[in-house]
PDB file of C-alpha atoms in Angstrom:
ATOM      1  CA  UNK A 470      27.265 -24.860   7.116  1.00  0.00           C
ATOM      2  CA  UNK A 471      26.580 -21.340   8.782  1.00  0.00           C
ATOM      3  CA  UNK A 472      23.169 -20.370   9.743  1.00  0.00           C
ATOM      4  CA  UNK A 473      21.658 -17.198   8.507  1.00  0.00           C
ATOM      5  CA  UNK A 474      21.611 -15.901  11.630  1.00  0.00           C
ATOM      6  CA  UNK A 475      25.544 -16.887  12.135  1.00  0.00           C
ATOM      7  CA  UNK A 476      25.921 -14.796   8.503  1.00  0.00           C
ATOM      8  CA  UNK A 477      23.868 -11.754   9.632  1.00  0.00           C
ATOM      9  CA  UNK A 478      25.789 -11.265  13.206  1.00  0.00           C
ATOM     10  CA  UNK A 479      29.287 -11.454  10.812  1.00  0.00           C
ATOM     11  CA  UNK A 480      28.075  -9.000   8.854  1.00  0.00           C
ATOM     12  CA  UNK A 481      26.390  -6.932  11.004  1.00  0.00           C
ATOM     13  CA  UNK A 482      28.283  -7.507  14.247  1.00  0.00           C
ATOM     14  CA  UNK A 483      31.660  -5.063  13.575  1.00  0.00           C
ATOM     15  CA  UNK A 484      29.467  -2.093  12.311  1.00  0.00           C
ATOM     16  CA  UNK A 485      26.911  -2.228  14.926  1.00  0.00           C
ATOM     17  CA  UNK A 486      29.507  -2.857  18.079  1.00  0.00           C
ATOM     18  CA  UNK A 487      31.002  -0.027  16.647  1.00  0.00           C
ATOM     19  CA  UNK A 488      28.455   2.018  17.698  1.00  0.00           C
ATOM     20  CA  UNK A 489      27.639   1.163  21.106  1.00  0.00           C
ATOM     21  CA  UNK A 490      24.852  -1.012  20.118  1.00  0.00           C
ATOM     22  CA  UNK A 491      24.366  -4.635  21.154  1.00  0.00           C
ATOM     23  CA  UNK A 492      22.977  -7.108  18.500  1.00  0.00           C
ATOM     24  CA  UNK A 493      20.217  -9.473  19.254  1.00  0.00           C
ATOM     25  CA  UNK A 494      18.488 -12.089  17.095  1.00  0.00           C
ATOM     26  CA  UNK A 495      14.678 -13.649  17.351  1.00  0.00           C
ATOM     27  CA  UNK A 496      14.666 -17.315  16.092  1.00  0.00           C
ATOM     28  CA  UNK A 497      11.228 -16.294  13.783  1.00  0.00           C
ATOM     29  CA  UNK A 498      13.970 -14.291  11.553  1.00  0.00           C
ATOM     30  CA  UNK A 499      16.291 -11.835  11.132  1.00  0.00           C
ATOM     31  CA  UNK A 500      13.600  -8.965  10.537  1.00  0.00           C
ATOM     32  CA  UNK A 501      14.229  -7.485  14.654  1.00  0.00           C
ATOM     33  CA  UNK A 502      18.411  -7.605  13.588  1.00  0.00           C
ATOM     34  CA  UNK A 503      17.883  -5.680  10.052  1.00  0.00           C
ATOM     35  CA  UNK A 504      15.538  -3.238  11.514  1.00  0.00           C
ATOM     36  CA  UNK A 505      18.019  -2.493  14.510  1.00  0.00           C
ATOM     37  CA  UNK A 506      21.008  -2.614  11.498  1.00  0.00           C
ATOM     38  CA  UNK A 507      19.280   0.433   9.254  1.00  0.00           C
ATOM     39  CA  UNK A 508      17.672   2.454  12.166  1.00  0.00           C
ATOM     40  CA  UNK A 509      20.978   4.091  12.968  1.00  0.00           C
ATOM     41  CA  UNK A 510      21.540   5.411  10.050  1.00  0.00           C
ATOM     42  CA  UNK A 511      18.265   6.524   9.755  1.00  0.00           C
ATOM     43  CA  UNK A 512      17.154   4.234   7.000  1.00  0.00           C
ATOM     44  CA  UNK A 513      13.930   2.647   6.768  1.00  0.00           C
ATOM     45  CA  UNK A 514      12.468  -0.412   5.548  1.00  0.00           C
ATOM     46  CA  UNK A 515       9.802  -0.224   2.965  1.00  0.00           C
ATOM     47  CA  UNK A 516       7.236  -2.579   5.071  1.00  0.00           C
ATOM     48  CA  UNK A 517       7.825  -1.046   8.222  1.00  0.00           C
ATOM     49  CA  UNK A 518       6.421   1.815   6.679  1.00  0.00           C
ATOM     50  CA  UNK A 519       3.613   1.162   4.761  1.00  0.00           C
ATOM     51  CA  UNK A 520       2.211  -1.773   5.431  1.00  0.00           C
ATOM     52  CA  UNK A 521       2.265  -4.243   8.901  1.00  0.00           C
ATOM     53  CA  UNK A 522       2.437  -8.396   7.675  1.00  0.00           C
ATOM     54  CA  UNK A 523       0.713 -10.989   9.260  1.00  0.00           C
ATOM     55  CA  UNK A 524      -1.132  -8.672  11.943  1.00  0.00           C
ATOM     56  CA  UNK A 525      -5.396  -9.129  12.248  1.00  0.00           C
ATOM     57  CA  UNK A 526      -6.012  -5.598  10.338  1.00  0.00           C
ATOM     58  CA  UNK A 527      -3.633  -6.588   7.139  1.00  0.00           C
ATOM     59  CA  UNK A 528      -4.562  -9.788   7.170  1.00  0.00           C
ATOM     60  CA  UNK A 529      -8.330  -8.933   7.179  1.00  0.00           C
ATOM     61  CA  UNK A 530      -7.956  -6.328   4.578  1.00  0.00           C
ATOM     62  CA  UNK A 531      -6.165  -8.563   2.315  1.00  0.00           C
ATOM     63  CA  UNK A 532      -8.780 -11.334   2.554  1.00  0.00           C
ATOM     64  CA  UNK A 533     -11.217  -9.013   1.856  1.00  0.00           C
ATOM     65  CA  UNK A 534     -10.108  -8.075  -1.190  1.00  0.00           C
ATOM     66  CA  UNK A 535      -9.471 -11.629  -2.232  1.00  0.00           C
ATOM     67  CA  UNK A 536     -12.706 -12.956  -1.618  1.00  0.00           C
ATOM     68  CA  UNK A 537     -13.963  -9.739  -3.465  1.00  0.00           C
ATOM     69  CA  UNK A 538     -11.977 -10.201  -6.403  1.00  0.00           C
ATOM     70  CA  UNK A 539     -12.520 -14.137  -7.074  1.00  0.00           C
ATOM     71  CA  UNK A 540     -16.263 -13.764  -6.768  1.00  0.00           C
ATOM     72  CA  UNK A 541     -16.512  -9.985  -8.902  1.00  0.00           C
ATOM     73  CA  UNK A 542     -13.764 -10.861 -11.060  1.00  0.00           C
ATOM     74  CA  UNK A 543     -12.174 -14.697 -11.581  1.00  0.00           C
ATOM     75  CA  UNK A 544     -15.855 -16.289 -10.976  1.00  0.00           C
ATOM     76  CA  UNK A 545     -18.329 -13.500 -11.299  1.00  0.00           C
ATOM     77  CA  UNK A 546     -17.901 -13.513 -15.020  1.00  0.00           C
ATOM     78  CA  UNK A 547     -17.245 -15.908 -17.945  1.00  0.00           C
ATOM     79  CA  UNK A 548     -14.087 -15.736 -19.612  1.00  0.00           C
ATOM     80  CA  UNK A 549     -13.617 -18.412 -22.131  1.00  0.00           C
ATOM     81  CA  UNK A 550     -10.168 -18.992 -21.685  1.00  0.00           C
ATOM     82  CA  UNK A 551      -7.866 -18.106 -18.945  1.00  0.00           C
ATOM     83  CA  UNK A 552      -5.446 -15.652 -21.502  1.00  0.00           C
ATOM     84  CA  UNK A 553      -9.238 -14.018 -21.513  1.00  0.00           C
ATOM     85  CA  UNK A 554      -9.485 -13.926 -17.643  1.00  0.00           C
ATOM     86  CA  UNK A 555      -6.013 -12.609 -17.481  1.00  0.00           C
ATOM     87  CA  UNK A 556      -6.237  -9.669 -20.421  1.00  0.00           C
ATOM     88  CA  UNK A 557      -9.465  -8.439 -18.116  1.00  0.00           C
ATOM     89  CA  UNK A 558      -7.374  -8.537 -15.176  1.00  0.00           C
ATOM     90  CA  UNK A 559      -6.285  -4.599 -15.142  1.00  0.00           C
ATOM     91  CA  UNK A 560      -9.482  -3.002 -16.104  1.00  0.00           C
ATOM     92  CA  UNK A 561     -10.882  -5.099 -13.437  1.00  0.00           C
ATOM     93  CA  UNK A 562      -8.095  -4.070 -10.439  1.00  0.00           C
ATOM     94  CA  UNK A 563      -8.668  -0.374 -11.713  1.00  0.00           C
ATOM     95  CA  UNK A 564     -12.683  -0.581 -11.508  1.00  0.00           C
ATOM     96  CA  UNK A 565     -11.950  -1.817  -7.715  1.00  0.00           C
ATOM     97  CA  UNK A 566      -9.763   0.666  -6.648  1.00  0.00           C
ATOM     98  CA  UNK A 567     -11.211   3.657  -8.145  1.00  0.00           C
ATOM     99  CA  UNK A 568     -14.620   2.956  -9.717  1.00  0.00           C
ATOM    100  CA  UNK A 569     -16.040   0.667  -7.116  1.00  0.00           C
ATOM    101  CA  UNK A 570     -18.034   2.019  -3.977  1.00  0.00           C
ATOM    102  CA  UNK A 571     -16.727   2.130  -0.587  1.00  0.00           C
ATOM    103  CA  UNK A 572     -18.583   2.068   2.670  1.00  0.00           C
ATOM    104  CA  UNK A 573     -15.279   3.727   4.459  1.00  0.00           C
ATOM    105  CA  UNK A 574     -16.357   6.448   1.699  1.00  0.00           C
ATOM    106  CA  UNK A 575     -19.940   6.632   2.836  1.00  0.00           C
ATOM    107  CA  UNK A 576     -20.938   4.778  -0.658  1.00  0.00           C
ATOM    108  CA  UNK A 577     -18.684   6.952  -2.946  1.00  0.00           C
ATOM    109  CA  UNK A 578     -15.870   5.267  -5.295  1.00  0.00           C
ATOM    110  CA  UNK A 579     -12.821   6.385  -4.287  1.00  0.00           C
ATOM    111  CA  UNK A 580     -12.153   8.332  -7.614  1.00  0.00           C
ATOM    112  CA  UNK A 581     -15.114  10.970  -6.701  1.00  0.00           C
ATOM    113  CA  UNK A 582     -13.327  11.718  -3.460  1.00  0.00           C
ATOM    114  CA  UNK A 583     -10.945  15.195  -3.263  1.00  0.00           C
ATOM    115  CA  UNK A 584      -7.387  15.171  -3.188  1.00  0.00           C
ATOM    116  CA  UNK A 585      -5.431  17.147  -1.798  1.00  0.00           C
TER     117      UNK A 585
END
């Protein structure tokens, strides 16, 4: 039986050697080897980007908003079933995102902010 790491040095080995670079793998994962596979050709990976997993900010953000949305949403109210609960679901994620105020906003929802 072949490791993932053993699969992702056959595949990625040849093309990578081929360009001068030198492969390396972290036993956490294979995210270091991917992200070293796609950044020659200028490709990017979509969480690289946008968002950073399991660091203190993201984590704390996404808490946040959890604890927010069970005691507003999945607690704060009575649903009498849980098809009930679920139907409200998307009025209730678009009231906290847009409708909702935001002290990074000085107290304003984010909808009465400008765009550019």
């Amino acid at each position: 039986m072949t490791t993932s790491a053993e699969r992702m040095r056959a595949w990625t080995g040849p093309a990578i050697l081929g360009f001068g670079f030198r492969p390396f793998f972290l036993a956490a994962g294979l995210w270091a080897a991917l992200a070293m596979a796609l950044r020659w050709p200028g490709i990017r990976h979509i969480f690289s980007r946008f968002a950073r997993p399991c660091t203190p900010k993201t984590n704390g953000k996404t808490q946040r908003f959890i604890q927010t949305f069970l005691r507003e949403w999945a607690y704060g109210l009575a649903h009498p079933t849980s098809a009930a609960r679920n139907a409200d679901r998307p009025g209730r994620l678009d009231g906290f995102n847009r409708a909702r105020p935001h002290s990074a906003f000085k107290g304003l929802p984010r909808s009465m902010l400008r765009t550019r």
